[in-house]
Coordinates of C-alpha atoms in Angstrom, one line a residue:
X147 CA 0.0 0.0 0.0
X148 CA 1.4 3.3 -1.1
X149 CA 1.3 5.8 1.7
X150 CA 3.2 8.6 0.0
X151 CA 1.3 11.9 -0.8
X152 CA 1.1 13.3 -4.3
X153 CA 1.4 17.1 -5.1
X154 CA -1.4 16.8 -7.8
X155 CA -4.6 18.5 -6.6
X156 CA -7.7 16.4 -6.3
X157 CA -10.4 16.5 -8.9
X158 CA -13.1 17.8 -6.5
X159 CA -10.9 20.8 -5.4
X160 CA -10.1 21.6 -9.1
X161 CA -13.8 21.6 -10.0
X162 CA -14.7 24.1 -7.2
X163 CA -11.9 26.4 -8.3
X164 CA -13.0 26.3 -11.9
X165 CA -16.6 27.0 -10.9
X166 CA -15.6 30.2 -9.0
X167 CA -13.5 31.3 -12.0
X168 CA -16.3 30.7 -14.4
X169 CA -18.7 32.6 -12.2
X170 CA -16.3 35.6 -12.1
X171 CA -15.9 35.4 -15.9
X172 CA -19.6 35.0 -16.4
X173 CA -20.4 37.9 -14.1
X174 CA -17.9 40.1 -15.8
X175 CA -19.3 39.1 -19.2
X176 CA -22.8 39.8 -18.0
X177 CA -21.7 43.2 -16.6
X178 CA -19.8 44.0 -19.8
X179 CA -22.7 42.9 -22.0
X180 CA -25.1 44.9 -19.9
X181 CA -22.9 48.0 -20.2
X182 CA -22.7 47.5 -24.0
X183 CA -26.5 47.0 -24.2
X184 CA -27.2 50.0 -22.0
X185 CA -24.7 52.0 -24.1
X186 CA -26.4 50.9 -27.3
X187 CA -29.8 51.6 -25.8
X188 CA -29.0 55.0 -24.5
X189 CA -26.5 56.1 -27.1
X190 CA -25.2 59.7 -27.2
X191 CA -27.5 62.4 -25.8
X192 CA -29.6 63.8 -28.6
X193 CA -29.9 67.5 -28.8
X194 CA -32.7 68.7 -31.1
X195 CA -31.7 71.4 -33.6
X196 CA -32.4 74.9 -32.3
X197 CA -35.2 76.7 -34.1
X198 CA -34.3 79.8 -36.0
X199 CA -34.7 82.9 -33.8
X200 CA -38.2 84.2 -34.5
X201 CA -38.9 87.9 -34.8
X202 CA -40.7 89.0 -31.7
X203 CA -44.1 90.3 -32.9
X204 CA -44.8 93.9 -32.1
X205 CA -46.9 94.3 -29.0
X206 CA -50.4 95.3 -30.1
X207 CA -50.9 97.3 -26.9
X208 CA -48.1 98.1 -24.5
X209 CA -50.5 99.0 -21.7
X210 CA -49.6 102.7 -21.8
X211 CA -52.4 105.1 -21.1
X212 CA -54.4 106.2 -24.1
X213 CA -54.3 109.9 -25.1
X214 CA -57.4 112.0 -24.5
X215 CA -60.1 112.3 -27.2
X216 CA -59.7 115.0 -29.8
X217 CA -62.1 117.4 -31.5
X218 CA -61.3 117.7 -35.2
X219 CA -63.6 120.2 -36.9
X220 CA -66.9 118.4 -37.5
X221 CA -65.8 115.2 -35.7
X222 CA -64.7 113.8 -32.4
X223 CA -61.8 111.3 -32.3
X224 CA -61.8 108.7 -29.5
X225 CA -58.6 106.9 -28.9
X226 CA -58.8 103.1 -29.0
X227 CA -56.5 100.1 -28.8
X228 CA -55.3 98.5 -32.0
X229 CA -57.3 95.4 -31.2
X230 CA -60.5 97.3 -31.9
X231 CA -59.6 97.6 -35.6
X232 CA -61.5 94.7 -37.3
X233 CA -59.3 92.7 -39.7
X234 CA -56.1 94.7 -39.1
X235 CA -53.9 91.6 -39.1
X236 CA -55.3 90.3 -42.4
X237 CA -55.0 93.3 -44.7
X238 CA -52.5 93.1 -47.5
X239 CA -50.7 96.3 -46.5
X240 CA -48.4 96.4 -49.5
X241 CA -51.4 97.1 -51.7
X242 CA -52.1 100.2 -49.7
X243 CA -48.5 101.4 -49.7
X244 CA -48.7 102.9 -53.2
X245 CA -51.5 105.1 -52.0
X246 CA -49.3 106.2 -49.0
X247 CA -46.4 107.0 -51.3
X248 CA -48.8 109.1 -53.4
X249 CA -49.9 111.0 -50.2
X250 CA -46.2 111.6 -49.5
X251 CA -45.9 113.5 -52.8
X252 CA -48.0 116.3 -51.1
X253 CA -48.0 115.5 -47.4
X254 CA -49.5 117.8 -44.8
X255 CA -47.3 119.0 -41.9
X256 CA -48.5 116.3 -39.6
X257 CA -47.5 113.4 -41.8
X258 CA -44.5 114.8 -43.7
X259 CA -42.0 113.6 -40.9
X260 CA -43.2 110.0 -41.5
X261 CA -42.6 110.0 -45.3
X262 CA -38.9 109.0 -45.2
X263 CA -40.0 105.8 -43.3
X264 CA -42.9 105.3 -45.6
X265 CA -40.6 105.3 -48.7
X266 CA -38.1 103.0 -46.9
X267 CA -40.8 100.5 -46.0
X268 CA -42.2 100.3 -49.5
X269 CA -40.1 97.2 -50.1
X270 CA -40.6 95.8 -46.6
X271 CA -42.7 92.8 -45.6
X272 CA -46.3 93.3 -44.5
X273 CA -45.3 92.3 -40.9
X274 CA -42.6 95.0 -40.9
X275 CA -45.0 97.6 -42.2
X276 CA -47.6 96.5 -39.6
X277 CA -45.0 96.7 -36.8
X278 CA -44.0 100.2 -37.8
X279 CA -47.6 101.3 -37.8
X280 CA -48.1 99.9 -34.3
X281 CA -45.0 101.8 -33.1
X282 CA -45.7 105.2 -34.8
X283 CA -49.4 105.6 -35.0
X284 CA -52.4 105.8 -32.6
X285 CA -55.8 104.8 -33.8
X286 CA -58.8 107.0 -33.1
X287 CA -62.4 106.1 -33.7
X288 CA -64.2 108.8 -35.7
X289 CA -67.5 109.9 -34.3
X290 CA -69.8 112.8 -34.9
X291 CA -69.7 115.6 -32.3
X292 CA -72.8 114.0 -30.8
X293 CA -71.0 110.7 -30.4
X294 CA -72.4 108.7 -33.4
X295 CA -69.8 106.2 -34.7
X296 CA -71.9 104.7 -37.5
X297 CA -72.0 106.4 -40.9
X298 CA -72.4 105.8 -44.7
X299 CA -70.1 104.4 -47.3
X300 CA -70.8 105.0 -51.0
X301 CA -68.4 104.5 -54.0
X302 CA -67.4 106.3 -57.2
X303 CA -65.4 105.5 -60.2
X304 CA -63.8 106.8 -63.4
X305 CA -66.1 106.2 -66.5
X306 CA -64.5 105.1 -69.8
X307 CA -66.5 106.6 -72.6
X308 CA -66.3 107.0 -76.4
X309 CA -66.1 110.6 -77.6
X310 CA -65.4 112.7 -80.7
X311 CA -63.4 115.9 -81.3
X312 CA -66.1 116.9 -83.8
X313 CA -69.8 117.5 -83.2
X314 CA -72.1 115.4 -85.4
X315 CA -72.5 111.8 -86.5
X316 CA -74.3 111.1 -83.3
X317 CA -71.9 113.0 -81.0
X318 CA -73.9 116.0 -79.8
X319 CA -73.3 116.4 -76.1
X320 CA -70.4 118.7 -75.3
X321 CA -67.9 118.5 -72.4
X322 CA -66.6 122.0 -71.6
X323 CA -63.5 123.6 -70.1
X324 CA -64.1 126.3 -67.6
X325 CA -66.0 129.2 -69.3
X326 CA -64.7 132.7 -70.1
X327 CA -65.2 134.9 -67.1
X328 CA -65.7 131.9 -64.9
X329 CA -64.4 133.5 -61.7
X330 CA -66.4 136.7 -62.0
X331 CA -69.8 135.0 -61.3
X332 CA -70.6 132.9 -58.2
X333 CA -72.5 130.8 -58.5
X334 CA -72.4 130.4 -62.2
X335 CA -75.4 129.6 -64.4
X336 CA -77.4 126.5 -63.6
X337 CA -77.5 123.4 -65.9
X338 CA -80.8 124.6 -67.4
X339 CA -79.5 128.1 -67.9
X340 CA -76.4 126.8 -69.6
X341 CA -78.6 125.0 -72.1
X342 CA -80.9 127.9 -72.7
X343 CA -79.4 131.4 -72.0
X344 CA -77.5 133.0 -74.8
X345 CA -75.0 134.7 -72.5
X346 CA -74.1 131.3 -70.9
X347 CA -73.8 129.7 -74.4
X348 CA -71.5 132.6 -75.5
X349 CA -69.2 132.1 -72.5
X350 CA -68.8 128.5 -73.4
X351 CA -68.4 128.8 -77.2
X352 CA -65.1 127.3 -78.3
X353 CA -64.5 125.8 -74.9
X354 CA -65.5 122.3 -76.0
X355 CA -63.1 119.5 -75.2
X356 CA -65.0 116.7 -76.9
X357 CA -68.6 115.5 -77.6
X358 CA -70.4 112.4 -76.2
X359 CA -73.2 110.5 -77.9
X360 CA -75.5 110.0 -74.8
X361 CA -76.6 112.7 -72.4
X362 CA -76.9 110.1 -69.6
X363 CA -73.2 109.3 -70.1
X364 CA -72.5 113.0 -69.8
X365 CA -74.6 113.2 -66.6
X366 CA -72.7 110.2 -65.1
X367 CA -69.4 111.9 -66.0
X368 CA -70.5 115.1 -64.2
X369 CA -71.5 113.1 -61.1
X370 CA -68.3 111.2 -61.0
X371 CA -66.2 114.3 -61.6
X372 CA -63.7 112.8 -64.0
X373 CA -63.3 110.1 -66.6
X374 CA -61.4 108.6 -69.5
X375 CA -62.3 109.2 -73.1
X376 CA -61.5 107.1 -76.1
X377 CA -61.5 110.0 -78.5
X378 CA -61.9 109.9 -82.3
X379 CA -59.6 112.5 -83.5
X380 CA -60.1 114.7 -86.6
X381 CA -57.6 112.6 -88.6
X382 CA -59.6 109.4 -87.8
X383 CA -57.2 108.1 -85.1
X384 CA -58.2 107.0 -81.6
X385 CA -56.6 108.5 -78.5
X386 CA -57.1 107.8 -74.8
X387 CA -57.2 110.9 -72.6
X388 CA -58.4 111.8 -69.2
X389 CA -60.9 114.6 -68.5
X390 CA -60.3 115.7 -64.9
X391 CA -62.4 118.0 -62.7
X392 CA -61.6 121.7 -63.3
X393 CA -64.4 123.4 -61.5
X394 CA -68.2 123.6 -61.1
X395 CA -70.9 126.1 -61.4
X396 CA -71.2 126.1 -57.6
X397 CA -74.9 125.2 -57.8
X398 CA -76.3 122.6 -55.4
X399 CA -76.2 118.9 -56.3
X400 CA -79.6 117.2 -56.7
X401 CA -79.9 113.4 -57.1
X402 CA -81.3 112.4 -60.5
X403 CA -82.2 109.0 -59.2
X404 CA -84.2 110.6 -56.4
X405 CA -86.0 112.8 -58.9
X406 CA -86.9 109.7 -60.9
X407 CA -88.2 108.1 -57.7
X408 CA -90.3 111.2 -57.0
X409 CA -91.7 111.1 -60.5
X410 CA -93.1 107.6 -59.9
X411 CA -90.5 105.8 -62.0
X412 CA -89.6 103.5 -59.1
X413 CA -86.2 102.9 -57.7
X414 CA -83.6 102.4 -60.4
X415 CA -81.9 99.1 -60.3
X416 CA -78.1 99.0 -60.2
X417 CA -76.1 99.8 -62.3
X418 CA -77.9 103.2 -62.3
X419 CA -76.6 104.4 -65.7
X420 CA -78.1 101.5 -67.6
X421 CA -81.4 101.8 -65.7
X422 CA -81.6 105.5 -66.3
X423 CA -80.8 105.0 -70.0
X424 CA -83.7 102.5 -70.2
X425 CA -86.0 105.1 -68.6
X426 CA -84.8 107.8 -71.0
X427 CA -85.5 105.5 -74.0
X428 CA -89.1 105.0 -72.8
X429 CA -89.5 108.7 -72.0
X430 CA -87.6 110.7 -74.6
X431 CA -89.8 113.8 -74.1
X432 CA -88.8 114.1 -70.4
X433 CA -85.0 113.5 -70.7
X434 CA -84.2 117.3 -70.6
X435 CA -86.4 117.7 -67.6
X436 CA -84.6 114.9 -65.9
X437 CA -81.2 116.4 -66.6
X438 CA -82.2 119.9 -65.4
X439 CA -83.4 118.4 -62.1
X440 CA -79.7 118.6 -61.1
X441 CA -78.6 122.2 -61.4
X442 CA -74.9 121.4 -60.7
X443 CA -72.6 121.4 -63.7
X444 CA -69.0 120.3 -64.0
X445 CA -66.2 121.7 -66.1
X446 CA -63.2 119.6 -67.1
X447 CA -59.6 119.9 -68.2
X448 CA -57.9 117.4 -70.5
X449 CA -54.9 115.5 -69.3
X450 CA -52.6 113.1 -71.2
X451 CA -52.7 109.5 -70.1
X452 CA -49.5 107.4 -70.3
X453 CA -49.0 103.8 -69.2
X454 CA -47.9 104.8 -65.7
X455 CA -50.9 107.1 -65.2
X456 CA -53.3 104.5 -66.4
X457 CA -52.6 102.4 -63.3
X458 CA -54.0 105.2 -61.1
X459 CA -57.1 107.3 -61.0
X460 CA -57.4 111.1 -61.5
X461 CA -56.0 113.5 -59.0
X462 CA -58.1 114.0 -56.0
X463 CA -58.6 117.1 -53.8
X464 CA -55.3 116.4 -52.1
X465 CA -53.6 116.9 -55.4
X466 CA -52.3 113.3 -55.8
X467 CA -53.5 110.5 -58.1
X468 CA -56.1 108.2 -56.5
X469 CA -55.3 104.5 -56.0
X470 CA -58.2 102.1 -56.9
X471 CA -59.5 100.4 -53.7
X472 CA -57.2 102.4 -51.4
X473 CA -58.4 106.1 -51.8
X474 CA -61.5 107.6 -50.3
X475 CA -63.2 110.9 -50.5
X476 CA -64.0 112.4 -47.1
X477 CA -65.3 115.6 -45.6
X478 CA -62.0 117.5 -45.0
X479 CA -63.7 119.3 -42.1
X480 CA -63.7 115.9 -40.3
X481 CA -60.6 114.1 -41.7
X482 CA -57.6 116.0 -43.1
X483 CA -56.3 115.1 -46.5
X484 CA -53.5 112.5 -46.5
X485 CA -54.6 110.8 -43.3
X486 CA -54.4 107.0 -43.2
X487 CA -57.8 105.6 -42.2
X488 CA -58.9 102.2 -41.2
X489 CA -62.2 101.5 -42.9
X490 CA -64.8 98.8 -41.9
X491 CA -68.0 98.3 -43.8
X492 CA -70.3 95.3 -44.1
X493 CA -73.3 95.2 -46.5
X494 CA -75.0 93.3 -49.2
X495 CA -72.5 94.4 -51.9
X496 CA -69.2 93.6 -50.1
X497 CA -67.5 93.6 -46.8
X498 CA -64.4 95.8 -46.5
X499 CA -61.8 96.0 -43.7
X500 CA -58.8 97.7 -45.0
X501 CA -56.3 100.6 -44.9
X502 CA -57.3 103.5 -47.1
X503 CA -56.2 107.2 -47.4
X504 CA -58.3 110.4 -47.3
X505 CA -57.3 111.9 -50.7
X506 CA -60.4 113.4 -52.2
X507 CA -63.8 115.0 -51.4
X508 CA -67.1 115.6 -53.0
X509 CA -70.1 117.9 -52.7
X510 CA -72.2 115.0 -51.3
X511 CA -69.5 113.8 -48.9
X512 CA -70.5 115.7 -45.8
X513 CA -70.2 114.6 -42.1
X514 CA -67.9 112.9 -39.7
X515 CA -68.4 109.2 -40.6
X516 CA -68.9 109.6 -44.3
X517 CA -66.7 108.3 -47.1
X518 CA -66.8 107.7 -50.9
X519 CA -64.7 104.7 -52.0
X520 CA -62.7 105.0 -55.2
X521 CA -63.4 101.7 -57.1
X522 CA -61.3 102.2 -60.2
X523 CA -61.9 102.7 -63.9
X524 CA -64.4 101.3 -66.4
X525 CA -67.7 99.4 -66.5
X526 CA -66.8 96.8 -63.8
X527 CA -65.8 99.5 -61.3
X528 CA -69.0 101.4 -62.3
X529 CA -71.2 98.5 -61.5
X530 CA -69.4 98.0 -58.1
X531 CA -69.8 101.7 -57.3
X532 CA -73.5 101.8 -58.2
X533 CA -74.3 99.0 -55.7
X534 CA -72.3 100.4 -52.8
X535 CA -74.5 102.1 -50.2
X536 CA -73.9 100.6 -46.8
X537 CA -72.9 101.2 -43.1
X538 CA -69.5 102.5 -42.2
X539 CA -67.1 102.8 -39.4
X540 CA -63.8 104.8 -39.6
X541 CA -60.6 105.0 -37.5
X542 CA -58.0 107.6 -38.3
X543 CA -54.4 106.6 -37.7
X544 CA -52.6 109.6 -36.3
X545 CA -48.9 110.0 -35.4
X546 CA -48.1 109.5 -31.8

C-alpha cells in the first residue's frame, strides 16, 4: 500500500476552483454585456436642432395710457387700442403702400415727418409695415360731435366713354373747359341756364373738349367728376385721354335717381346708368327735364394718359393720383387730406376691412363718418360703385 502523498490536486478541489472562476468570468461578461446594451440603448445624448430665432411680434398694446379724445372740426376722435380695428392683421398692406407713397408727394405738416420711413418701407414685408404702424401711429375712432360712430359708405369710379373731337355723327353732347369769365360770377349759371341762356352759351363757345353721344353718359361723368375718353380725332385716329375736374358752377347737387323716384319711376336698379338710359329711351320727351333736375354742372380739363398714369385714377382734392381700392373721398372738415384711415363696412354688396387714405372730397360727402370709396376705372368698377351704399365705421391713424 502506497502511503506517499502526491502534489497533484484532487479532482473535487479543481472543480470548485473552476466554478468560481467561471462565475467571475460570467459575471464580468454579464456586466460588460449589460454595459454594452445600455450604451447601445442610451447612445449619445440627442440635442434637437435649435429653431431659428423668430422675430418678436410687435406688441399690439403696451398698456400705456391712451391719449385723450380730440375734436377735429366736425368730428370727435376717440382713442382706442389696436385690437379694436377689425381685420387689421389680415389686410395686404403692401397694396395700400402705393397710396401712402402718393400721399407723400404732397403731405401735410403732420404726416411729412413720416414719409422717409414710408418710402423706406415700400419694399418691406407686411409684418414689418404693420409693426412700424403699431409703433408710430395711434388709432382714433371717428364719431360725430354728438358721439355717433356709424355712418355711410358709397363709391365712385372713373367712367370710360367713347367721344369725338367733332360734333355730329351722333356725338352732340359737349364737355366743356371752364368758361370765359368763370371766376367773375358765383354761383355760375345752372344746368338749365347753360342749355338755354345766350350769355351762358356765349361764354362756353369754343371751350369744348369733346362730344359724347349720350346725355346720360355726360350726366354720369358730371356726377363722378372725371373720366377717360377714347376720342376719335379729326384725322380718324383714336386717342385715350383723361378729363379731370376743373371746376363747377357752384350750384347745389340734386340726385337724378331721387328725382326719378319722386316722379313715380320706381327705384332704379343698379347699375344706375343703364337703368336711367332705359327710362330715357321710354320717356324721350322728359329727358331734358330729368337732366335739369340737377342744377350742378362740372367743367373739365384734358390730361394726357401714359402707361404709368393708367394704373391710377385722377388727381383728388389732395392733389395726388387716386389709387383704386385704397383712396377715399371724405369731408375734410372731419378728416384732413393725406390721413391713413382704417375702414370697416359690411353690406349686401361687399365687406371691407382695410387701410385707405383720405385723398379726395365731393359735394355730397358731408359729415364725420362719411366716405366715398374709389373703385377704379371702367364698367366693372362702375357696377361695383353703383351698388355700394352701406354702413360704415372709420378710425384715423394719427402720429403719436
